């Protein structure tokens, strides 16, 4: 009969949450057509249109007043110039490096892996903040249309991030048309708003908002024109905020390998289209904000884009419908843009982990063939950031663009080094573009660090170098480990033959776990096998010695005093002394480990075996081996009616169904496990159990005016009375049992007046006084 290996409770929960596991053969890298690639890879960049102009106005209005709307256009013009330069730089990146990784791969190939960690740290920070910013901005779009939800913005945003995490752990794929639709929907709605706005301004004119008449907006300086308050620092801060509009430009370079062949030219074409669309939308929204004087609100909602749409589309059924559609499109693209990081961050972490600069766990594919650990880490970091900033887009921006523009700079400098090395045709013109993009991006990073230092950029300025240092430090640890473990690749490992092998079995009690360890120890064929008890309690040690001698165990028992109760230290001293007693010796310490219930076991028992094992493993020429004994499995068989075991069986039935579903094959139902035989002293009153003992006496007795038949059976641990009622039809009420027989009885144990009893148990005669072992025809089981 086939038997299933039981699955863990944790796996069962994972299976229910994430679905059927996927096998490695199902891993596919779907190639993207250019239209789909634009929709899938552009949301991060294009969606920044929803908040770019608003963030500029947030900085300018308190100092420049209504002149802020006039300053908005030239600042946007500068940002567009940077967009052109950065896009031109990345057009060369996607042609030269068609492997996914973007600026990280460029920096690694040209400056080496250590310098490349600057780009890695920048991109990792960028991905984390992208999730927080895009999700927060998406929530703003929702609450702008449904204002009663405003006070719950943070909770909604965190719920969205958790939902994205769960969906991606289930293996959500972005390489399809459904994920391209929000980009085209949003682009179409914003272009429609721009066109309608231009027509209305040219004909009837767009009505302007009056900030002083709008309660809840940000403070607006009431002076006339550009005043002294709008200093260079304020302009730089406004420019830094607006620079967030360029986030996501590098997304295409990170996934060039996903394009159809030829990958480079296709990626370059999509990158160009994306930059053009982004430029048009940024310009159009900034111009409409200038014309309508749409003003940001302190609470973050309604958004400037929402206010522009209300003025442009107007009232009425058609205008309200178009407004709602724009808000839906905005939320959709922003949430989709946030979700792109759940693909980018784990993939980048996988690259960095493969280079041994991040923990290798980030490079492992999980239940649904995704980098599960990377997805979980990204979600946790994004949630921490959201809680720390209250989910405010304006508060998140200082964390944002430093990482983005650092990546731009590393890509520009890396391509500059590439051109100087290869000097291909037209390299001087390309070098000027890439070097210019690198220098300009570096200047923007400096502007962010200075202008936004007091608003949170100081944290990035501190965290960024620490993260780079941490990545390099992790790599040094991996390289040091490899230098030891892999040294034999160049030098043949020395074959050490030990002259003497000593084995110790650590003993805390005489039980089945220790007996199993002793059995294993004898199989090692060591020169010397000794059982060792570290004495903490003298009375317990005497009882242990007495029990050891009672069972006549042939392994010698040594009791070592441990007055300081430091068991781990005592074992280390024992091992060191044994190694020093003979040259070229080896010591093995066998540690019985009893496995208990997953939850209660941790509460009721320590894990000293694991601690001692780690301590012994630190000593040269010594090894620790843990010998497991599953106590919980034996409890399940011995006491099947305990509430916890009934619940466990229900869980195991669910796990069995999951296993059958996963393997998609017919499975036979396992027979119930045979009950484990207990010592009589181990019976628990009130619970069923099975015991085996020799019959000492049988007799009849009157109890409560009823004649009953009593059978007394004993073993080394105690005495049990089996009570048979006269109306019991099983084996004539136990009258076939005679003294000297060995009987196995099963039933519910009860606490009687004179000890433990079983009433009307089932039984089986397993041995007769003559030693034949053949049960009579009347024996029952």
XYZ file of C-alpha atoms in Angstrom:
781
model
C 0.000 0.000 0.000
C 1.353 3.417 -0.924
C 1.942 5.879 1.847
C 2.183 9.662 1.655
C 4.903 11.560 3.417
C 2.916 13.983 5.607
C 3.287 17.655 4.810
C 3.966 20.256 7.484
C 1.264 22.610 8.757
C 3.289 25.533 7.371
C 3.257 24.020 3.893
C -0.476 23.401 4.109
C -1.045 27.065 4.963
C 1.256 28.147 2.124
C -0.565 25.857 -0.292
C -3.951 27.359 0.645
C -2.691 30.959 0.381
C -0.519 30.688 -2.719
C -2.099 27.855 -4.662
C -0.665 24.780 -6.301
C 3.156 24.767 -6.455
C 4.729 25.218 -9.851
C 7.485 22.977 -11.146
C 10.706 24.332 -12.600
C 9.757 23.301 -16.139
C 6.923 25.846 -16.023
C 9.397 28.732 -15.736
C 8.979 30.842 -18.851
C 10.403 34.112 -20.033
C 7.697 35.547 -22.235
C 8.997 37.788 -24.988
C 7.205 41.127 -25.296
C 6.035 42.851 -28.420
C 6.779 46.566 -28.516
C 3.179 47.731 -27.833
C 2.831 45.361 -24.886
C 6.314 46.255 -23.615
C 5.425 49.947 -23.636
C 2.287 49.292 -21.602
C 3.989 46.906 -19.167
C 7.275 48.771 -18.590
C 6.198 52.408 -18.802
C 3.697 52.784 -15.891
C 6.347 53.823 -13.381
C 7.536 56.684 -15.595
C 4.282 57.835 -17.192
C 2.316 57.688 -13.947
C 4.623 60.311 -12.388
C 2.654 62.808 -14.463
C -0.055 62.467 -11.817
C 2.015 64.125 -9.090
C 5.073 65.800 -10.672
C 3.587 69.283 -11.164
C 1.803 69.147 -7.824
C 5.055 68.539 -5.938
C 6.654 71.583 -7.575
C 3.746 73.791 -6.518
C 3.847 72.455 -2.949
C 7.320 73.974 -2.563
C 6.724 77.234 -4.452
C 3.293 78.453 -3.302
C 4.198 79.257 0.344
C 7.045 81.539 -0.816
C 6.261 82.774 -4.339
C 2.488 83.040 -4.101
C 0.619 83.012 -7.406
C 3.948 83.558 -9.187
C 4.544 79.869 -8.475
C 2.311 79.033 -11.422
C 4.545 81.108 -13.700
C 7.671 79.405 -12.295
C 6.127 75.989 -12.843
C 6.599 76.122 -16.618
C 10.351 76.956 -16.743
C 11.128 74.382 -14.028
C 9.206 71.806 -16.036
C 11.214 72.870 -19.110
C 14.496 72.149 -17.275
C 13.174 68.738 -16.247
C 12.268 67.992 -19.857
C 15.817 68.832 -20.960
C 17.169 66.373 -18.404
C 14.649 63.806 -19.628
C 15.962 64.166 -23.182
C 19.572 63.750 -22.016
C 18.854 60.743 -19.776
C 16.721 59.035 -22.433
C 19.493 59.543 -25.007
C 21.957 57.979 -22.570
C 19.755 54.943 -21.932
C 19.188 54.488 -25.671
C 22.858 53.546 -25.787
C 22.620 51.381 -22.668
C 19.924 49.131 -24.160
C 21.976 48.683 -27.321
C 25.214 47.795 -25.547
C 23.831 45.658 -22.682
C 20.900 43.447 -23.598
C 21.006 41.471 -20.354
C 18.588 42.580 -17.641
C 20.071 44.699 -14.890
C 20.322 48.211 -16.301
C 22.731 50.544 -14.565
C 23.912 47.746 -12.242
C 25.136 45.640 -15.145
C 26.673 48.705 -16.842
C 28.569 49.664 -13.695
C 29.676 46.104 -12.975
C 30.987 45.502 -16.483
C 32.933 48.753 -16.581
C 33.977 49.440 -12.991
C 33.891 46.020 -11.374
C 31.453 44.469 -8.903
C 32.472 46.535 -5.867
C 31.826 49.922 -7.503
C 28.662 48.484 -9.020
C 27.210 48.225 -5.522
C 26.632 51.988 -5.661
C 24.209 51.355 -8.513
C 22.781 48.315 -6.718
C 22.085 50.310 -3.557
C 20.533 53.134 -5.592
C 18.218 50.792 -7.479
C 17.219 48.809 -4.398
C 16.273 52.026 -2.592
C 14.475 53.247 -5.696
C 12.355 50.091 -5.922
C 11.349 50.278 -2.267
C 10.375 53.944 -2.451
C 8.608 53.393 -5.781
C 6.210 50.985 -4.123
C 5.499 53.482 -1.343
C 5.169 56.553 -3.602
C 3.125 54.960 -6.378
C 0.793 53.187 -3.972
C 0.305 56.383 -1.949
C -0.349 58.427 -5.077
C -2.804 55.781 -6.293
C -4.670 56.046 -3.001
C -4.768 59.853 -3.429
C -6.477 59.334 -6.782
C -9.069 57.121 -5.104
C -9.811 59.437 -2.177
C -9.886 62.469 -4.488
C -12.969 60.946 -6.078
C -14.336 59.371 -2.869
C -13.488 61.938 -0.182
C -14.993 60.023 2.806
C -12.143 57.524 2.406
C -9.533 60.252 2.951
C -8.913 59.635 6.699
C -8.124 55.999 5.902
C -5.540 56.715 3.199
C -2.621 55.085 5.012
C -4.595 51.942 5.811
C -5.760 51.678 2.190
C -2.211 52.089 0.910
C -0.814 49.421 3.231
C -3.637 47.071 2.267
C -2.797 47.611 -1.410
C 0.884 46.792 -0.777
C -0.049 43.626 1.131
C -2.402 42.600 -1.677
C 0.344 43.179 -4.257
C 2.754 41.106 -2.180
C 0.265 38.247 -1.965
C -0.548 38.393 -5.675
C 3.119 38.328 -6.637
C 3.864 35.458 -4.255
C 1.178 33.547 -6.157
C 3.187 34.107 -9.326
C 1.500 37.164 -10.822
C 2.851 37.770 -14.316
C 3.094 41.297 -15.685
C 4.102 40.285 -19.198
C 0.602 40.420 -20.664
C -1.949 42.727 -22.179
C -4.005 43.192 -18.972
C -1.027 44.952 -17.391
C -0.502 47.101 -20.466
C -4.052 48.451 -20.467
C -3.725 50.914 -17.505
C -0.859 52.698 -19.284
C -2.830 53.225 -22.472
C -6.003 54.066 -20.554
C -4.255 56.726 -18.461
C -2.347 58.143 -21.418
C -5.539 58.410 -23.437
C -7.479 60.115 -20.649
C -4.734 62.657 -19.883
C -4.250 63.425 -23.586
C -8.014 63.898 -23.872
C -7.935 66.267 -20.892
C -5.069 68.247 -22.450
C -6.835 68.521 -25.827
C -10.143 69.580 -24.245
C -8.260 72.051 -22.052
C -6.513 73.615 -25.055
C -9.802 73.912 -26.940
C -11.658 75.436 -24.002
C -8.834 77.888 -23.276
C -8.787 78.937 -26.947
C -12.561 79.427 -27.057
C -14.246 80.267 -23.770
C -11.216 80.304 -21.511
C -10.573 78.072 -18.489
C -11.853 79.280 -15.145
C -9.135 79.793 -12.546
C -9.200 78.647 -8.938
C -8.747 81.277 -6.231
C -6.540 79.642 -3.549
C -7.731 82.028 -0.826
C -11.271 80.774 -1.336
C -10.299 77.094 -1.057
C -10.131 75.853 2.553
C -7.512 73.193 3.232
C -5.032 74.128 0.524
C -1.345 74.639 1.222
C -0.302 78.081 2.390
C -0.133 80.576 -0.488
C 1.992 83.688 -0.055
C -0.146 86.757 -0.648
C 2.563 89.026 -2.077
C 2.642 90.178 -5.673
C 4.935 88.422 -8.077
C 8.174 86.641 -7.351
C 9.327 87.924 -3.983
C 12.566 87.600 -2.076
C 11.201 84.568 -0.266
C 11.537 82.529 -3.418
C 15.270 82.219 -3.049
C 17.566 79.932 -4.975
C 17.144 77.261 -2.306
C 13.376 77.261 -2.773
C 13.772 76.975 -6.530
C 16.186 74.075 -6.072
C 13.785 72.351 -3.707
C 10.952 72.783 -6.200
C 13.181 71.433 -8.980
C 14.155 68.482 -6.776
C 10.492 67.659 -6.209
C 9.774 67.894 -9.909
C 12.706 65.616 -10.676
C 10.627 62.762 -9.344
C 8.804 62.895 -12.667
C 11.751 61.120 -14.279
C 11.547 58.015 -12.129
C 11.011 54.854 -14.119
C 12.950 55.983 -17.202
C 15.474 53.225 -16.465
C 12.804 50.478 -16.263
C 13.240 49.415 -19.896
C 17.008 49.027 -19.528
C 16.391 46.680 -16.587
C 14.383 44.248 -18.735
C 15.928 44.371 -22.212
C 16.084 40.582 -22.257
C 12.290 40.409 -22.236
C 11.954 42.029 -25.680
C 11.605 40.110 -28.888
C 14.644 39.907 -31.106
C 16.433 42.099 -31.963
C 16.233 43.080 -28.275
C 18.387 46.206 -28.407
C 16.671 48.056 -31.289
C 13.202 47.132 -29.981
C 14.031 48.348 -26.478
C 15.486 51.577 -27.883
C 12.333 52.210 -29.908
C 10.034 51.658 -26.909
C 12.279 53.839 -24.715
C 12.020 56.672 -27.233
C 8.235 56.440 -27.421
C 7.966 56.334 -23.642
C 10.156 59.450 -23.249
C 8.076 61.319 -25.833
C 4.781 60.382 -24.176
C 6.135 61.349 -20.764
C 7.376 64.691 -22.080
C 4.032 65.525 -23.716
C 2.013 64.606 -20.625
C 4.318 66.511 -18.244
C 4.147 69.613 -20.420
C 0.378 69.427 -20.863
C -0.403 68.929 -17.164
C 2.003 71.728 -16.135
C 0.379 74.109 -18.634
C -3.124 73.241 -17.416
C -2.034 73.743 -13.794
C -0.692 77.162 -14.833
C -3.933 78.079 -16.592
C -6.333 76.847 -13.901
C -4.252 77.699 -10.794
C -5.087 74.257 -9.401
C -3.735 74.302 -5.852
C -2.439 71.355 -3.754
C -4.128 70.511 -0.459
C -2.414 70.006 2.880
C -3.952 66.548 3.330
C -2.787 65.531 -0.140
C -6.257 65.164 -1.595
C -7.934 66.086 -3.810
C -4.883 66.042 -6.078
C -3.897 68.814 -8.484
C -4.626 66.483 -11.409
C -8.096 65.921 -9.973
C -8.718 69.672 -9.652
C -7.498 70.300 -13.211
C -9.877 67.599 -14.504
C -12.832 69.228 -12.735
C -12.107 72.590 -14.440
C -11.384 71.083 -17.847
C -14.241 68.593 -18.047
C -16.703 70.807 -16.173
C -19.944 69.643 -14.611
C -22.824 67.736 -16.089
C -23.188 64.035 -16.735
C -20.478 63.876 -19.421
C -17.981 65.942 -17.441
C -18.530 63.908 -14.259
C -18.165 60.662 -16.196
C -14.896 61.785 -17.777
C -13.639 62.947 -14.369
C -14.382 59.564 -12.772
C -12.755 57.741 -15.682
C -9.607 59.850 -15.288
C -9.430 59.058 -11.570
C -9.886 55.354 -12.272
C -7.160 55.491 -14.913
C -4.855 57.372 -12.545
C -5.326 54.896 -9.711
C -4.898 51.962 -12.069
C -1.611 53.142 -13.575
C -0.191 54.205 -10.209
C -0.974 50.860 -8.585
C 0.374 49.084 -11.658
C 3.524 51.224 -11.458
C 3.941 50.213 -7.818
C 3.541 46.569 -8.781
C 6.381 46.758 -11.319
C 8.815 46.973 -8.399
C 7.664 43.550 -7.233
C 9.252 42.204 -10.395
C 12.231 44.567 -10.559
C 13.421 44.391 -6.941
C 13.517 40.562 -6.661
C 15.181 40.247 -10.074
C 17.870 42.800 -9.173
C 18.349 41.211 -5.750
C 18.836 37.901 -7.539
C 21.605 39.409 -9.701
C 23.333 40.980 -6.720
C 22.988 37.778 -4.683
C 24.479 35.791 -7.576
C 27.495 38.119 -7.340
C 27.529 37.311 -3.589
C 26.801 40.837 -2.374
C 23.398 39.953 -0.895
C 22.270 36.881 1.074
C 21.889 33.929 -1.265
C 18.345 33.376 0.031
C 17.279 36.290 -2.194
C 18.295 34.266 -5.243
C 16.055 31.281 -4.535
C 12.783 30.747 -6.340
C 9.848 29.879 -4.151
C 6.562 28.023 -4.254
C 5.351 29.660 -7.478
C 8.723 30.085 -9.238
C 9.111 33.695 -8.086
C 11.828 35.136 -5.864
C 9.592 34.938 -2.796
C 12.111 36.236 -0.267
C 12.769 39.338 -2.352
C 9.034 40.019 -2.686
C 8.484 39.734 1.068
C 11.487 41.931 1.899
C 10.294 44.604 -0.548
C 6.775 44.631 0.915
C 8.025 44.855 4.496
C 10.427 47.719 3.734
C 7.744 49.619 1.801
C 5.247 49.234 4.669
C 7.820 50.450 7.206
C 8.471 53.490 5.007
C 4.756 54.196 4.630
C 4.177 54.038 8.365
C 7.193 56.274 9.051
C 5.992 58.970 6.613
C 2.271 58.598 7.145
C 1.865 57.651 3.488
C 2.425 61.246 2.320
C 3.721 61.495 -1.239
C 5.454 64.809 -0.467
C 7.196 63.270 2.559
C 8.332 60.287 0.489
C 9.853 62.270 -2.372
C 13.157 63.084 -0.559
C 13.788 59.336 -0.363
C 12.928 58.903 -4.010
C 14.960 60.750 -6.574
C 18.376 60.420 -4.903
C 18.333 56.725 -5.704
C 16.866 57.317 -9.148
C 19.423 59.895 -10.250
C 22.307 57.962 -8.705
C 21.339 55.104 -11.009
C 21.233 57.533 -13.945
C 24.714 58.793 -13.019
C 26.209 55.300 -12.726
C 24.755 54.328 -16.101
C 26.157 57.509 -17.698
C 29.638 57.072 -16.216
C 29.647 53.357 -17.022
C 28.815 54.013 -20.664
C 31.499 56.712 -20.739
C 34.043 54.088 -19.654
C 32.584 51.701 -22.233
C 33.119 54.189 -25.081
C 36.663 54.980 -23.944
C 37.458 51.264 -23.907
C 35.838 50.143 -27.167
C 35.945 53.352 -29.236
C 33.362 52.153 -31.709
C 32.203 54.284 -34.604
C 30.825 57.657 -33.430
C 32.058 57.042 -29.903
C 32.949 60.674 -29.197
C 29.375 61.891 -29.718
C 28.008 59.048 -27.623
C 30.596 59.693 -24.940
C 29.522 63.342 -24.724
C 25.878 62.296 -24.256
C 26.629 59.703 -21.583
C 29.123 61.870 -19.729
C 26.690 64.783 -19.830
C 23.895 62.576 -18.441
C 26.211 61.347 -15.679
C 27.337 64.846 -14.680
C 23.833 66.318 -14.773
C 22.468 63.399 -12.730
C 25.249 63.870 -10.185
C 24.351 67.550 -9.897
C 20.699 66.628 -9.349
C 21.710 64.182 -6.611
C 23.690 66.967 -4.923
C 20.713 69.327 -5.231
C 18.469 66.736 -3.607
C 20.932 66.055 -0.805
C 21.274 69.780 -0.012
C 17.835 71.160 -0.744
C 15.933 68.277 0.833
C 18.378 67.470 3.616
C 16.145 68.665 6.451
C 13.022 67.097 4.921
C 14.295 63.535 5.089
C 17.070 63.374 2.501
C 19.531 63.157 5.399
C 18.267 59.633 6.023
C 19.087 58.557 2.485
C 22.445 60.330 2.693
C 23.203 58.223 5.770
C 21.552 54.970 4.694
C 22.984 54.964 1.177
C 26.695 54.658 2.086
C 25.827 52.257 4.910
C 23.969 50.066 2.444
C 26.892 50.114 0.007
C 29.274 49.253 2.862
C 26.946 46.458 3.988
C 26.834 44.949 0.496
C 30.623 44.980 0.244
C 30.960 43.553 3.764
C 28.618 40.666 2.916
C 30.676 39.935 -0.182
C 33.869 39.850 1.861
C 32.305 37.283 4.178
C 31.226 35.110 1.245
C 34.680 35.353 -0.323
C 36.332 34.443 2.978
C 34.087 31.389 3.292
C 34.830 30.348 -0.275
C 38.566 30.736 0.315
C 38.298 28.068 2.997
C 35.646 25.752 1.594
C 36.799 25.809 -2.031
C 40.563 25.903 -1.495
C 40.928 22.314 -2.693
C 40.204 23.450 -6.245
C 43.839 24.492 -6.549
C 45.382 22.413 -3.733
C 44.513 18.781 -3.147
C 42.896 18.432 0.274
C 44.903 16.632 2.882
C 43.495 13.196 3.696
C 43.550 13.013 7.485
C 43.460 9.567 9.096
C 42.738 9.695 12.807
C 44.585 7.302 15.106
C 41.785 7.167 17.675
C 38.038 7.807 17.543
C 36.136 8.505 20.764
C 32.363 8.834 20.948
C 30.320 10.292 23.800
C 26.570 9.961 24.237
C 25.137 12.749 26.368
C 22.552 11.369 28.787
C 19.971 13.329 30.768
C 17.609 10.396 31.413
C 17.215 6.721 30.627
C 14.561 6.721 27.928
C 13.929 5.613 24.361
C 15.746 8.630 22.897
C 18.936 7.727 24.773
C 18.616 4.048 23.834
C 18.348 5.082 20.171
C 21.474 7.227 20.505
C 23.354 4.339 22.152
C 22.313 2.027 19.330
C 23.593 4.546 16.805
C 26.828 4.988 18.772
C 27.596 1.265 18.706
C 27.166 1.359 14.959
C 29.993 3.905 14.668
C 32.564 1.285 15.719
C 34.433 3.919 17.723
C 37.495 2.920 19.755
C 35.670 4.056 22.867
C 31.976 4.711 23.476
C 31.000 6.349 26.755
C 27.701 7.644 28.082
C 28.155 10.961 29.885
C 25.833 12.714 32.310
C 26.686 16.286 33.307
C 25.545 16.448 36.913
C 23.597 19.509 37.964
C 21.437 17.789 40.581
C 23.121 15.050 42.710
C 19.811 13.306 43.542
C 18.870 13.135 39.878
C 22.309 11.728 39.048
C 21.936 8.961 41.676
C 18.511 8.008 40.298
C 19.961 7.993 36.776
C 22.828 5.683 37.874
C 20.394 3.345 39.625
C 18.106 3.167 36.578
C 21.116 2.618 34.286
C 22.258 -0.346 36.362
C 18.689 -1.689 36.644
C 18.470 -2.090 32.867
C 22.012 -3.487 32.667
C 23.102 -1.216 29.800
C 26.503 -2.355 28.539
C 27.747 1.147 27.691
C 29.721 2.592 30.627
C 28.161 5.666 32.240
C 30.361 8.518 33.446
C 28.917 11.248 35.640
C 30.772 14.568 35.500
C 30.076 17.276 38.038
C 28.957 20.569 36.500
C 28.730 22.959 39.470
C 28.380 26.109 37.361
C 25.450 24.499 35.428
C 27.001 25.585 32.109
C 26.294 22.392 30.207
C 27.629 23.707 26.911
C 30.919 24.701 28.505
C 31.143 21.364 30.289
C 30.788 19.446 27.027
C 33.452 21.625 25.404
C 35.871 20.883 28.265
C 35.148 17.161 27.981
C 35.876 17.187 24.235
C 39.070 19.240 24.557
C 40.416 16.971 27.321
C 39.672 13.879 25.243
C 41.424 15.345 22.201
C 44.449 16.243 24.305
C 44.724 12.766 25.791
C 45.892 11.190 22.537
C 47.488 12.663 19.400
C 45.625 12.595 16.079
C 42.329 11.735 17.742
C 38.774 12.585 16.797
C 35.750 13.009 19.051
C 32.087 12.555 18.151
C 29.397 13.765 20.528
C 25.995 12.118 20.079
C 23.068 14.241 21.254
C 19.620 12.650 21.688
C 17.024 15.210 20.633
C 13.410 14.611 21.494
C 10.920 16.148 19.074
C 7.771 17.420 20.761
C 4.647 19.275 19.658
C 5.565 22.298 17.478
C 4.056 24.935 19.785
C 3.886 23.408 23.245
C 7.240 21.732 22.719
C 8.936 25.112 22.491
C 7.177 26.294 25.632
C 7.774 23.175 27.725
C 11.265 22.126 26.633
C 14.547 23.826 25.859
C 16.661 23.225 22.761
C 19.917 22.401 24.500
C 20.911 19.799 21.889
C 21.158 22.464 19.200
C 23.180 24.783 21.448
C 25.613 22.031 22.451
C 25.931 20.916 18.827
C 26.981 24.400 17.716
C 29.488 24.664 20.569
C 31.102 21.289 19.802
C 31.321 22.071 16.080
C 33.564 25.048 16.882
C 36.301 22.699 18.198
C 38.778 21.329 15.594
C 38.676 17.543 15.098
C 35.338 17.271 16.894
C 31.855 16.702 15.528
C 28.367 16.688 17.002
C 25.612 14.449 15.683
C 21.994 14.927 16.717
C 19.972 11.710 17.003
C 16.296 12.635 16.706
C 13.472 10.779 18.425
C 9.917 11.813 17.554
C 8.105 11.813 20.889
C 5.068 13.551 19.409
C 4.516 10.789 16.861
C 4.498 8.207 19.633
C 2.070 10.325 21.668
C -0.277 10.408 18.691
C -0.312 6.631 18.510
C -0.533 6.054 22.267
C -3.242 8.625 23.071
C -5.315 9.005 19.885
C -8.327 10.438 21.721
C -6.604 13.536 23.139
C -8.211 16.730 21.799
C -4.939 17.990 20.344
C -4.422 14.722 18.485
C -7.942 14.739 17.059
C -7.277 18.257 15.779
C -3.925 17.139 14.395
C -5.611 14.300 12.502
C -8.016 16.799 10.939
C -5.081 18.942 9.822
C -3.291 15.884 8.459
C -6.386 14.912 6.477
C -6.364 18.392 4.933
C -2.661 18.029 4.201
C -3.277 14.643 2.579
C -5.908 16.158 0.310
C -3.485 18.931 -0.616
C -0.762 16.388 -1.379
C -3.113 14.353 -3.569
C -4.146 17.524 -5.423
C -0.533 18.595 -5.937
C 0.496 15.247 -7.402
C -2.725 14.976 -9.450
C -2.772 11.227 -8.924
C -5.008 8.725 -7.212
C -3.848 7.950 -3.671
C -5.019 5.186 -1.412
C -6.153 6.049 2.089
C -3.620 4.995 4.671
C -4.710 2.559 7.324
C -4.764 3.939 10.866
C -1.407 3.558 12.542
C -1.156 0.736 15.048
C -1.462 1.919 18.618
C 1.827 2.312 20.469
C 2.255 0.077 23.514
C 2.803 2.002 26.741
C 4.278 1.092 30.068
C 1.502 0.697 32.647
C 2.954 3.611 34.588
C 2.574 5.789 31.486
C -1.225 5.512 31.226
C -3.132 8.776 31.501
C -6.445 8.463 33.393
C -9.278 9.596 31.178
C -7.505 8.688 27.927
C -7.250 5.560 25.845
C -4.057 3.575 25.790
C -2.560 0.176 25.013
C -0.405 -1.725 27.521
C 1.241 -5.096 27.672
C 1.930 -7.004 30.904
C 2.070 -10.410 32.549
C -1.013 -11.632 34.415
C -0.327 -11.777 38.147
C -3.749 -12.860 39.401
C -7.413 -13.249 38.432
C -10.423 -13.262 40.749
C -14.086 -12.323 41.097
C -15.297 -9.536 43.340
C -18.575 -7.838 44.219
C -18.517 -4.092 43.478
C -21.656 -2.043 44.057
C -23.697 -5.271 44.372
C -22.398 -6.459 41.009
C -20.109 -9.412 40.454
C -17.150 -8.482 38.253
C -14.098 -10.396 37.044
C -10.721 -8.803 37.858
C -7.458 -9.451 36.012
C -4.259 -7.959 37.432
C -1.391 -7.422 34.988
C 2.014 -5.960 35.803
C 5.169 -4.719 34.165
C 8.277 -2.996 35.522
C 6.419 0.302 35.901
C 3.336 -0.746 37.877
C 0.091 -2.716 38.150
C -3.158 -2.409 36.189
C -6.520 -4.001 36.988
C -8.721 -5.068 34.076
C -12.370 -5.133 35.176
C -14.879 -7.174 33.173
C -18.612 -6.831 33.757
C -20.647 -10.092 33.762
C -22.731 -8.960 30.786
C -19.658 -8.323 28.625
C -19.793 -10.759 25.726
C -16.136 -10.455 24.820
C -14.295 -13.687 25.680
C -16.777 -14.498 28.446
C -15.745 -11.419 30.398
C -12.010 -12.179 30.463
C -12.432 -15.575 32.102
C -10.106 -17.156 29.530
C -7.185 -15.149 30.946
C -5.059 -17.116 33.418
C -2.015 -16.148 35.539
C 1.328 -16.261 33.761
C 0.014 -15.166 30.370
C 1.202 -11.965 28.673
C -1.800 -9.835 27.696
C -2.050 -6.745 25.509
C -5.058 -4.641 26.553
C -6.534 -1.479 25.018
C -9.086 0.819 26.600
C -9.694 3.998 28.544
C -7.693 4.202 31.756
C -9.531 5.290 34.904
C -8.314 6.184 38.363
C -9.834 3.642 40.800
C -9.731 3.461 44.568
C -6.783 1.088 44.520
C -4.987 2.297 41.418
C -5.489 2.529 37.661
C -8.155 0.330 36.064
C -9.606 -0.404 32.633
C -13.263 -1.386 32.347
C -14.192 -3.932 29.675
C -11.014 -3.429 27.589
C -10.282 -5.205 24.347
C -7.391 -7.570 24.774
C -5.162 -10.085 23.104
C -3.208 -12.924 24.689
C 0.260 -12.640 23.175
C 2.156 -15.234 25.251
C 1.202 -18.303 27.265
C 2.805 -19.801 30.348
C 4.287 -22.587 28.215
C 5.913 -20.003 25.956
C 4.126 -21.212 22.837
C 2.919 -17.745 21.918
C -0.053 -19.271 20.075
C -3.368 -17.703 21.127
C -6.402 -19.895 21.712
C -9.352 -19.755 19.391
C -11.178 -17.798 22.068
C -8.566 -15.001 22.208
C -10.033 -11.637 21.217
C -8.339 -8.572 19.781
